[in-house]
mmCIF file of C-alpha atoms and ligand atoms in Angstrom:
data_model
loop_
_atom_site.group_PDB
_atom_site.id
_atom_site.type_symbol
_atom_site.label_atom_id
_atom_site.label_comp_id
_atom_site.label_asym_id
_atom_site.label_seq_id
_atom_site.Cartn_x
_atom_site.Cartn_y
_atom_site.Cartn_z
ATOM 1 C CA MET A 1 -7.420 -25.091 -16.092
ATOM 2 C CA LEU A 2 -9.326 -26.291 -13.016
ATOM 3 C CA LYS A 3 -6.228 -25.751 -10.875
ATOM 4 C CA THR A 4 -5.884 -22.197 -12.090
ATOM 5 C CA LEU A 5 -9.526 -21.612 -11.386
ATOM 6 C CA ALA A 6 -9.143 -23.065 -7.924
ATOM 7 C CA ARG A 7 -6.261 -20.724 -7.226
ATOM 8 C CA PHE A 8 -8.304 -17.673 -8.025
ATOM 9 C CA ALA A 9 -11.757 -18.751 -7.012
ATOM 10 C CA PRO A 10 -11.177 -18.900 -3.248
ATOM 11 C CA ARG A 11 -10.807 -15.195 -3.231
ATOM 12 C CA SER A 12 -14.487 -14.591 -3.600
ATOM 13 C CA PRO A 13 -16.720 -17.161 -1.926
ATOM 14 C CA TRP A 14 -20.373 -16.385 -1.440
ATOM 15 C CA ILE A 15 -21.873 -16.652 1.989
ATOM 16 C CA TYR A 16 -25.332 -17.924 2.766
ATOM 17 C CA ARG A 17 -27.109 -17.619 6.092
ATOM 18 C CA LEU A 18 -29.218 -20.481 7.327
ATOM 19 C CA ASN A 19 -31.424 -19.998 10.349
ATOM 20 C CA ALA A 20 -32.065 -23.344 12.016
ATOM 21 C CA GLY A 21 -34.463 -21.983 14.596
ATOM 22 C CA SER A 22 -32.209 -19.443 16.230
ATOM 23 C CA CYS A 23 -33.434 -16.861 18.705
ATOM 24 C CA ASN A 24 -32.396 -14.174 16.173
ATOM 25 C CA GLY A 25 -29.475 -12.973 18.283
ATOM 26 C CA CYS A 26 -26.885 -14.555 16.049
ATOM 27 C CA ASP A 27 -28.740 -13.517 12.909
ATOM 28 C CA VAL A 28 -28.697 -9.897 13.929
ATOM 29 C CA GLU A 29 -24.958 -10.104 14.506
ATOM 30 C CA MET A 30 -24.463 -11.741 11.105
ATOM 31 C CA ALA A 31 -26.508 -9.062 9.409
ATOM 32 C CA THR A 32 -24.475 -6.461 11.279
ATOM 33 C CA THR A 33 -21.278 -8.087 10.104
ATOM 34 C CA ALA A 34 -22.395 -7.855 6.519
ATOM 35 C CA LEU A 35 -24.340 -4.630 6.290
ATOM 36 C CA ILE A 36 -22.648 -2.150 8.542
ATOM 37 C CA PRO A 37 -19.538 -0.538 7.075
ATOM 38 C CA ARG A 38 -17.955 -0.725 10.483
ATOM 39 C CA TYR A 39 -17.476 -4.519 10.214
ATOM 40 C CA ASP A 40 -17.853 -5.123 6.503
ATOM 41 C CA VAL A 41 -17.199 -8.792 5.865
ATOM 42 C CA GLU A 42 -16.837 -8.059 2.158
ATOM 43 C CA ARG A 43 -13.272 -6.932 2.771
ATOM 44 C CA LEU A 44 -12.398 -10.630 2.894
ATOM 45 C CA GLY A 45 -13.752 -11.037 -0.597
ATOM 46 C CA CYS A 46 -16.971 -12.615 0.596
ATOM 47 C CA LYS A 47 -20.437 -11.638 -0.346
ATOM 48 C CA TYR A 48 -23.782 -12.579 1.120
ATOM 49 C CA CYS A 49 -26.064 -14.181 -1.412
ATOM 50 C CA GLY A 50 -29.744 -14.903 -1.396
ATOM 51 C CA SER A 51 -29.846 -18.305 -3.012
ATOM 52 C CA PRO A 52 -28.436 -21.497 -1.532
ATOM 53 C CA ARG A 53 -27.426 -22.620 -5.018
ATOM 54 C CA HIS A 54 -24.849 -19.849 -5.270
ATOM 55 C CA ALA A 55 -23.355 -20.361 -1.852
ATOM 56 C CA ASP A 56 -19.894 -21.606 -0.877
ATOM 57 C CA ILE A 57 -19.834 -20.881 2.823
ATOM 58 C CA VAL A 58 -22.917 -21.502 4.974
ATOM 59 C CA LEU A 59 -23.352 -19.736 8.274
ATOM 60 C CA ILE A 60 -25.752 -21.754 10.417
ATOM 61 C CA SER A 61 -27.321 -20.354 13.553
ATOM 62 C CA GLY A 62 -29.764 -21.930 15.939
ATOM 63 C CA PRO A 63 -30.175 -25.358 17.468
ATOM 64 C CA LEU A 64 -32.167 -27.020 14.643
ATOM 65 C CA THR A 65 -35.676 -27.038 16.012
ATOM 66 C CA LEU A 66 -38.059 -29.800 14.990
ATOM 67 C CA ARG A 67 -40.278 -27.330 13.197
ATOM 68 C CA VAL A 68 -37.645 -26.221 10.699
ATOM 69 C CA ARG A 69 -35.522 -29.334 10.590
ATOM 70 C CA ASP A 70 -36.740 -30.750 7.308
ATOM 71 C CA LYS A 71 -36.796 -27.391 5.578
ATOM 72 C CA VAL A 72 -33.293 -26.571 6.747
ATOM 73 C CA LEU A 73 -31.973 -29.904 5.565
ATOM 74 C CA ARG A 74 -33.653 -29.454 2.187
ATOM 75 C CA VAL A 75 -32.051 -26.044 1.728
ATOM 76 C CA PHE A 76 -28.733 -27.342 2.990
ATOM 77 C CA ASP A 77 -28.749 -30.089 0.392
ATOM 78 C CA GLU A 78 -29.201 -27.523 -2.357
ATOM 79 C CA ILE A 79 -25.875 -25.906 -1.587
ATOM 80 C CA PRO A 80 -23.297 -27.274 -4.006
ATOM 81 C CA ASN A 81 -20.184 -29.073 -2.807
ATOM 82 C CA PRO A 82 -17.556 -28.328 -1.680
ATOM 83 C CA LYS A 83 -19.238 -26.193 0.923
ATOM 84 C CA VAL A 84 -17.949 -25.059 4.269
ATOM 85 C CA THR A 85 -20.327 -24.953 7.223
ATOM 86 C CA VAL A 86 -19.762 -22.451 9.968
ATOM 87 C CA GLY A 87 -21.746 -22.824 13.188
ATOM 88 C CA VAL A 88 -22.417 -19.373 14.581
ATOM 89 C CA GLY A 89 -23.120 -19.242 18.298
ATOM 90 C CA VAL A 90 -23.170 -22.131 20.713
ATOM 91 C CA CYS A 91 -26.610 -23.304 19.625
ATOM 92 C CA PRO A 92 -25.523 -25.413 16.636
ATOM 93 C CA VAL A 93 -22.880 -27.214 18.697
ATOM 94 C CA SER A 94 -24.487 -27.897 22.035
ATOM 95 C CA GLY A 95 -27.930 -26.366 21.946
ATOM 96 C CA GLY A 96 -26.874 -23.583 24.271
ATOM 97 C CA VAL A 97 -29.738 -22.559 26.503
ATOM 98 C CA PHE A 98 -32.140 -24.589 24.367
ATOM 99 C CA ARG A 99 -30.449 -27.856 25.157
ATOM 100 C CA ASP A 100 -32.830 -30.562 26.391
ATOM 101 C CA SER A 101 -35.816 -28.680 25.019
ATOM 102 C CA TYR A 102 -38.514 -30.884 23.555
ATOM 103 C CA THR A 103 -38.623 -28.756 20.415
ATOM 104 C CA VAL A 104 -34.935 -29.131 19.645
ATOM 105 C CA ASP A 105 -33.398 -31.998 17.758
ATOM 106 C CA GLN A 106 -29.982 -32.412 19.268
ATOM 107 C CA PRO A 107 -27.289 -33.046 18.440
ATOM 108 C CA GLN A 108 -27.404 -31.105 15.248
ATOM 109 C CA GLU A 109 -24.186 -32.778 14.155
ATOM 110 C CA SER A 110 -26.073 -35.935 13.359
ATOM 111 C CA TYR A 111 -27.591 -33.948 10.479
ATOM 112 C CA ILE A 112 -25.089 -31.246 9.603
ATOM 113 C CA ALA A 113 -21.356 -31.517 10.248
ATOM 114 C CA LEU A 114 -19.770 -28.230 11.270
ATOM 115 C CA ASP A 115 -16.357 -27.339 9.854
ATOM 116 C CA VAL A 116 -15.817 -24.161 11.819
ATOM 117 C CA ILE A 117 -17.390 -23.117 15.096
ATOM 118 C CA VAL A 118 -17.713 -19.583 16.423
ATOM 119 C CA PRO A 119 -18.748 -19.829 20.073
ATOM 120 C CA GLY A 120 -20.643 -17.008 21.705
ATOM 121 C CA CYS A 121 -24.214 -16.166 22.472
ATOM 122 C CA PRO A 122 -24.213 -14.300 20.218
ATOM 123 C CA PRO A 123 -20.605 -13.947 19.040
ATOM 124 C CA ARG A 124 -19.513 -10.386 18.393
ATOM 125 C CA PRO A 125 -19.184 -9.351 14.740
ATOM 126 C CA GLN A 126 -15.390 -9.488 14.875
ATOM 127 C CA ALA A 127 -15.617 -13.103 16.029
ATOM 128 C CA ILE A 128 -17.890 -13.896 13.082
ATOM 129 C CA ILE A 129 -15.344 -12.303 10.752
ATOM 130 C CA GLU A 130 -12.701 -14.464 12.381
ATOM 131 C CA GLY A 131 -14.885 -17.486 11.722
ATOM 132 C CA VAL A 132 -15.341 -16.530 8.082
ATOM 133 C CA ALA A 133 -11.575 -16.116 7.743
ATOM 134 C CA LYS A 134 -11.098 -19.612 9.141
ATOM 135 C CA ALA A 135 -13.787 -20.929 6.807
ATOM 136 C CA LEU A 136 -11.845 -19.439 3.897
ATOM 137 C CA GLU A 137 -8.814 -21.503 4.915
ATOM 138 C CA VAL A 138 -10.925 -24.642 5.074
ATOM 139 C CA TRP A 139 -12.454 -23.816 1.722
ATOM 140 C CA LYS A 140 -9.063 -23.404 0.077
ATOM 141 C CA GLU A 141 -7.991 -26.767 1.459
ATOM 142 C CA ARG A 142 -11.166 -28.343 0.109
ATOM 143 C CA LEU A 143 -10.627 -26.850 -3.328
ATOM 144 C CA GLU A 144 -7.046 -28.041 -3.490
ATOM 145 C CA VAL A 145 -8.151 -31.556 -2.643
ATOM 146 C CA ALA A 146 -11.001 -31.489 -5.144
ATOM 147 C CA MET B 1 -25.392 25.216 -1.511
ATOM 148 C CA LEU B 2 -24.494 21.593 -2.044
ATOM 149 C CA PRO B 3 -24.722 20.580 1.620
ATOM 150 C CA PHE B 4 -23.466 17.104 0.848
ATOM 151 C CA LEU B 5 -20.052 18.543 -0.004
ATOM 152 C CA LYS B 6 -19.629 19.589 3.584
ATOM 153 C CA ILE B 7 -20.496 16.093 4.804
ATOM 154 C CA MET B 8 -18.210 14.532 2.235
ATOM 155 C CA VAL B 9 -15.231 16.620 3.253
ATOM 156 C CA LYS B 10 -15.952 15.943 6.898
ATOM 157 C CA ASN B 11 -16.089 12.195 6.314
ATOM 158 C CA LEU B 12 -12.941 12.253 4.210
ATOM 159 C CA LEU B 13 -11.089 13.972 7.008
ATOM 160 C CA ALA B 14 -12.479 11.551 9.598
ATOM 161 C CA GLY B 15 -10.993 8.591 7.758
ATOM 162 C CA PRO B 16 -12.465 5.106 7.428
ATOM 163 C CA SER B 17 -14.923 4.025 10.081
ATOM 164 C CA THR B 18 -14.367 0.336 9.433
ATOM 165 C CA ASP B 19 -13.019 -1.683 12.311
ATOM 166 C CA PRO B 20 -9.571 -2.845 11.163
ATOM 167 C CA PHE B 21 -10.063 -6.401 12.431
ATOM 168 C CA PRO B 22 -8.873 -9.006 11.209
ATOM 169 C CA PHE B 23 -5.943 -7.022 9.868
ATOM 170 C CA ALA B 24 -5.359 -5.285 13.199
ATOM 171 C CA PRO B 25 -6.480 -5.999 16.760
ATOM 172 C CA ALA B 26 -10.071 -5.116 17.476
ATOM 173 C CA HIS B 27 -11.138 -2.872 20.288
ATOM 174 C CA THR B 28 -12.625 -4.849 23.179
ATOM 175 C CA PRO B 29 -14.559 -3.110 25.935
ATOM 176 C CA LYS B 30 -13.158 -3.711 29.403
ATOM 177 C CA ARG B 31 -16.304 -5.366 30.706
ATOM 178 C CA PHE B 32 -16.785 -7.617 27.695
ATOM 179 C CA ARG B 33 -17.644 -11.127 28.810
ATOM 180 C CA GLY B 34 -15.699 -13.767 26.950
ATOM 181 C CA ARG B 35 -14.042 -17.002 27.959
ATOM 182 C CA ALA B 36 -14.557 -17.943 31.597
ATOM 183 C CA CYS B 37 -11.413 -18.667 33.611
ATOM 184 C CA HIS B 38 -11.197 -20.937 36.616
ATOM 185 C CA ASP B 39 -8.602 -20.617 39.359
ATOM 186 C CA LYS B 40 -8.310 -23.963 41.100
ATOM 187 C CA GLU B 41 -6.287 -22.411 43.918
ATOM 188 C CA LYS B 42 -9.433 -20.628 45.077
ATOM 189 C CA CYS B 43 -12.144 -23.170 44.326
ATOM 190 C CA ILE B 44 -13.905 -24.731 47.322
ATOM 191 C CA LEU B 45 -16.020 -27.111 45.203
ATOM 192 C CA CYS B 46 -19.263 -25.669 46.500
ATOM 193 C CA GLY B 47 -20.951 -26.356 43.175
ATOM 194 C CA ILE B 48 -22.764 -23.013 43.058
ATOM 195 C CA CYS B 49 -21.389 -22.374 39.580
ATOM 196 C CA ARG B 50 -22.857 -25.580 38.252
ATOM 197 C CA HIS B 51 -26.133 -24.847 40.000
ATOM 198 C CA VAL B 52 -26.607 -21.397 38.462
ATOM 199 C CA CYS B 53 -25.170 -22.131 35.019
ATOM 200 C CA ALA B 54 -27.871 -21.253 32.512
ATOM 201 C CA ALA B 55 -26.549 -23.543 29.813
ATOM 202 C CA GLY B 56 -25.358 -26.470 31.897
ATOM 203 C CA ALA B 57 -21.797 -25.896 30.776
ATOM 204 C CA ILE B 58 -20.140 -26.771 34.083
ATOM 205 C CA GLN B 59 -19.632 -30.254 35.429
ATOM 206 C CA LEU B 60 -18.005 -31.457 38.634
ATOM 207 C CA ARG B 61 -16.923 -35.057 38.319
ATOM 208 C CA VAL B 62 -15.551 -36.898 41.322
ATOM 209 C CA THR B 63 -12.558 -39.031 40.417
ATOM 210 C CA GLU B 64 -12.722 -42.786 40.843
ATOM 211 C CA ASP B 65 -10.789 -42.849 44.108
ATOM 212 C CA GLY B 66 -13.071 -40.125 45.463
ATOM 213 C CA MET B 67 -10.205 -37.883 46.540
ATOM 214 C CA ALA B 68 -10.506 -35.119 43.967
ATOM 215 C CA VAL B 69 -12.866 -33.474 41.534
ATOM 216 C CA HIS B 70 -12.472 -32.702 37.877
ATOM 217 C CA TRP B 71 -14.013 -29.284 37.386
ATOM 218 C CA VAL B 72 -14.944 -28.910 33.707
ATOM 219 C CA LEU B 73 -16.438 -26.018 31.748
ATOM 220 C CA TRP B 74 -17.209 -26.557 28.085
ATOM 221 C CA HIS B 75 -16.863 -23.269 26.211
ATOM 222 C CA ASN B 76 -19.047 -24.516 23.387
ATOM 223 C CA SER B 77 -21.994 -24.674 25.749
ATOM 224 C CA CYS B 78 -21.310 -21.538 27.785
ATOM 225 C CA VAL B 79 -23.498 -18.589 26.855
ATOM 226 C CA PHE B 80 -21.267 -16.031 28.596
ATOM 227 C CA CYS B 81 -23.970 -14.876 30.962
ATOM 228 C CA GLY B 82 -21.443 -14.462 33.772
ATOM 229 C CA LEU B 83 -23.786 -15.878 36.412
ATOM 230 C CA CYS B 84 -21.174 -18.358 37.590
ATOM 231 C CA ALA B 85 -18.580 -15.643 38.141
ATOM 232 C CA HIS B 86 -21.174 -13.490 39.878
ATOM 233 C CA HIS B 87 -22.177 -16.213 42.329
ATOM 234 C CA CYS B 88 -18.821 -17.869 42.943
ATOM 235 C CA PRO B 89 -18.214 -17.161 46.648
ATOM 236 C CA THR B 90 -14.420 -17.180 46.441
ATOM 237 C CA LYS B 91 -14.102 -15.485 43.038
ATOM 238 C CA ALA B 92 -12.414 -18.558 41.671
ATOM 239 C CA LEU B 93 -14.360 -18.055 38.456
ATOM 240 C CA THR B 94 -13.865 -14.909 36.446
ATOM 241 C CA MET B 95 -14.944 -13.812 33.001
ATOM 242 C CA SER B 96 -12.082 -12.727 30.787
ATOM 243 C CA ASP B 97 -12.501 -10.485 27.758
ATOM 244 C CA ASP B 98 -10.958 -13.075 25.438
ATOM 245 C CA TRP B 99 -13.333 -13.730 22.553
ATOM 246 C CA HIS B 100 -10.892 -15.388 20.125
ATOM 247 C CA MET B 101 -12.530 -18.755 20.419
ATOM 248 C CA THR B 102 -13.152 -19.639 16.792
ATOM 249 C CA HIS B 103 -11.989 -23.165 16.079
ATOM 250 C CA ARG B 104 -12.277 -26.042 13.661
ATOM 251 C CA GLY B 105 -15.153 -28.448 14.073
ATOM 252 C CA GLU B 106 -12.808 -31.296 15.017
ATOM 253 C CA GLU B 107 -11.557 -29.354 18.022
ATOM 254 C CA ARG B 108 -14.957 -28.775 19.550
ATOM 255 C CA PHE B 109 -14.340 -30.938 22.592
ATOM 256 C CA ASP B 110 -10.928 -29.432 23.259
ATOM 257 C CA GLN B 111 -12.568 -26.122 24.072
ATOM 258 C CA ARG B 112 -12.687 -26.757 27.764
ATOM 259 C CA GLU B 113 -11.527 -25.267 30.989
ATOM 260 C CA VAL B 114 -10.436 -28.190 33.156
ATOM 261 C CA SER B 115 -9.214 -28.021 36.737
ATOM 262 C CA PHE B 116 -8.198 -30.843 38.994
ATOM 263 C CA VAL B 117 -9.240 -29.861 42.523
ATOM 264 C CA PRO B 118 -8.281 -32.268 45.326
ATOM 265 C CA TYR B 119 -10.495 -32.555 48.390
ATOM 266 C CA GLY B 120 -9.167 -31.453 51.753
ATOM 267 C CA GLN B 121 -8.567 -33.656 54.798
ATOM 268 C CA CYS B 122 -9.912 -33.168 58.299
ATOM 269 C CA SER B 123 -7.028 -32.249 60.555
ATOM 270 C CA GLN B 124 -8.400 -34.531 63.309
ATOM 271 C CA CYS B 125 -9.834 -37.688 61.796
ATOM 272 C CA GLY B 126 -8.600 -37.398 58.214
ATOM 273 C CA ALA B 127 -12.074 -37.546 56.722
ATOM 274 C CA ARG B 128 -12.744 -36.039 53.311
ATOM 275 C CA ILE B 129 -13.813 -32.392 53.496
ATOM 276 C CA HIS B 130 -14.255 -29.693 50.925
ATOM 277 C CA PRO B 131 -10.996 -27.986 50.058
ATOM 278 C CA ARG B 132 -9.950 -25.038 52.169
ATOM 279 C CA PRO B 133 -7.658 -23.015 49.950
ATOM 280 C CA GLU B 134 -5.170 -20.625 51.466
ATOM 281 C CA SER B 135 -7.075 -17.528 50.383
ATOM 282 C CA VAL B 136 -10.262 -18.765 52.063
ATOM 283 C CA VAL B 137 -8.448 -19.686 55.259
ATOM 284 C CA GLN B 138 -7.020 -16.185 55.393
ATOM 285 C CA GLN B 139 -10.442 -14.648 54.970
ATOM 286 C CA LEU B 140 -12.611 -16.850 57.161
ATOM 287 C CA GLY B 141 -10.446 -19.136 59.245
ATOM 288 C CA SER B 142 -7.746 -16.848 60.545
ATOM 289 C CA ARG B 143 -9.047 -16.892 64.128
ATOM 290 C CA TYR B 144 -9.106 -20.647 64.569
ATOM 291 C CA PRO B 145 -7.115 -22.040 61.666
ATOM 292 C CA GLU B 146 -6.932 -25.553 63.081
ATOM 293 C CA ARG B 147 -10.680 -25.738 63.682
ATOM 294 C CA PHE B 148 -11.308 -24.395 60.192
ATOM 295 C CA MET B 149 -9.663 -27.488 58.767
ATOM 296 C CA MET B 150 -11.969 -29.948 60.540
ATOM 297 C CA CYS B 151 -14.842 -32.016 59.269
ATOM 298 C CA PRO B 152 -18.284 -31.088 60.662
ATOM 299 C CA VAL B 153 -18.263 -33.969 63.183
ATOM 300 C CA CYS B 154 -14.891 -33.106 64.643
ATOM 301 C CA LYS B 155 -15.822 -29.428 64.682
ATOM 302 C CA ARG B 156 -18.953 -30.178 66.683
ATOM 303 C CA GLN B 157 -17.044 -32.314 69.164
ATOM 304 C CA GLU B 158 -14.384 -29.669 69.514
ATOM 305 C CA LEU B 159 -16.996 -26.998 70.162
ATOM 306 C CA ALA B 160 -18.800 -29.182 72.696
ATOM 307 C CA ARG B 161 -15.501 -29.814 74.456
ATOM 308 C CA ARG B 162 -14.836 -26.106 74.607
ATOM 309 C CA VAL B 163 -18.166 -24.966 76.057
ATOM 310 C CA THR B 164 -18.654 -27.733 78.670
ATOM 311 C CA PRO B 165 -16.275 -27.788 81.650
ATOM 312 C CA ALA B 166 -13.994 -30.779 81.948
ATOM 313 C CA LYS B 167 -15.643 -32.039 85.195
ATOM 314 C CA PRO B 168 -19.130 -31.086 86.310
ATOM 315 C CA SER B 169 -18.999 -29.233 89.635
ATOM 316 C CA ILE B 170 -20.304 -31.576 92.350
ATOM 317 C CA THR B 171 -20.914 -29.343 95.311
ATOM 318 C CA THR B 172 -23.332 -26.495 94.893
ATOM 319 C CA GLY B 173 -24.746 -24.353 97.618
ATOM 320 C CA GLU B 174 -28.266 -25.387 96.677
ATOM 321 C CA SER B 175 -27.808 -29.113 97.137
ATOM 322 C CA ASP B 176 -25.968 -28.507 100.397
ATOM 323 C CA GLU B 177 -28.954 -26.686 101.753
ATOM 324 C CA ARG B 178 -31.348 -29.445 100.793
ATOM 325 C CA ASP B 179 -29.159 -32.085 102.404
ATOM 326 C CA SER B 180 -29.025 -30.268 105.701
ATOM 327 C CA ALA B 181 -32.735 -29.624 105.738
HETATM 328 S S1 LIG C 201 -26.210 -18.869 20.277
HETATM 329 FE FE1 LIG C 201 -27.412 -17.519 21.609
HETATM 330 S S2 LIG C 201 -27.836 -15.726 20.329
HETATM 331 FE FE2 LIG C 201 -27.221 -17.380 18.954
HETATM 332 S S3 LIG C 201 -29.120 -18.360 18.319
HETATM 333 FE FE3 LIG C 201 -28.362 -19.491 20.103
HETATM 334 S S4 LIG C 201 -29.390 -18.533 21.876
HETATM 335 FE FE4 LIG C 201 -29.593 -17.130 20.128
HETATM 336 S S1 LIG C 202 -15.697 -22.276 40.919
HETATM 337 FE FE1 LIG C 202 -16.575 -21.053 42.577
HETATM 338 S S2 LIG C 202 -18.783 -21.525 42.542
HETATM 339 FE FE2 LIG C 202 -17.734 -23.113 41.333
HETATM 340 S S3 LIG C 202 -17.376 -24.803 42.785
HETATM 341 FE FE3 LIG C 202 -15.510 -23.518 42.765
HETATM 342 S S4 LIG C 202 -15.819 -22.055 44.437
HETATM 343 FE FE4 LIG C 202 -17.840 -22.955 44.008
HETATM 344 S S1 LIG C 203 -20.983 -17.750 31.986
HETATM 345 FE FE1 LIG C 203 -23.090 -18.534 32.233
HETATM 346 S S2 LIG C 203 -23.260 -20.190 30.743
HETATM 347 FE FE2 LIG C 203 -21.076 -19.747 30.956
HETATM 348 S S3 LIG C 203 -20.370 -21.208 32.499
HETATM 349 FE FE3 LIG C 203 -20.924 -19.311 33.583
HETATM 350 S S4 LIG C 203 -23.062 -19.595 34.229
HETATM 351 FE FE4 LIG C 203 -22.621 -21.135 32.636
#
């Protein structure tokens, strides 16, 4: 029964956006990816959702600033396992232009491990779609293991 | 009457406006800035790229024996501003329009552009100098190719040798006059 579910469930993961202190560039591109029919991430069977408790794939943007760190981690913990984290932009990986800033808690990896990374500042919507497609693969692997 | 019908028919005829990616290649503008590419055949190791890099993505590491430099650009730090390509004096750095850089988290440190650039050697004393690639020699050193390959010390000596006569002239009319007076 669970196996059958796992075979069908990967087709429709829900995506949640988490802003860890980003400059908003990546967030605008993510919103574009979802809302504008031109890019339309829902073709991949994904859907943006408003609650972390419904989410399967998390798109994280921003370098994890000190101000939001605890809130972000609290929300992140609410997302049920198995979840797939996608770092959007270079900020979550290296800090990008915010690296070495006194307001940024780097490296973010010491708090949140990234499964898929979409480099760019910001990445273009097609690249985000590519990242979501890769996250789907990871998610299927996770479900098969679980 | 029913103006939306007109719009509907027009849109139906125009077909879907959705970008076909990922099921078909996406359109990329020609001047799109994606992955930076480094051509080690043109690099003179001036370090301008590292100096101007907004995100600190470029490193130049001298090897242990001091004879070469590992030129490294980490794509996961690069913000694609294109400053390095703009300021590179020999155009060794260029921005490509390749944006397919999505990768798994484990591969984050493989996303690098690495070049191994050996230093040059002074044609006179063999001292370590910055590399003089062929393309640069053709542009700047075509008049005196052998002097172009010298270290600053040898170049100065060579210049001094060229502008001063081999032996200072001993007899001048002026001194002759003074002697006779
Ligand atoms: S990667 Fe660039 S666009 Fe995205 S949040 Fe960081 S600075 Fe902003
Ligand atoms: S890539 Fe260009 S700017 Fe950078 S060290 Fe080489 S020549 Fe200088
Ligand atoms: S494009 Fe900008 S951020 Fe990227 S390596 Fe060049 S200077 Fe650095």
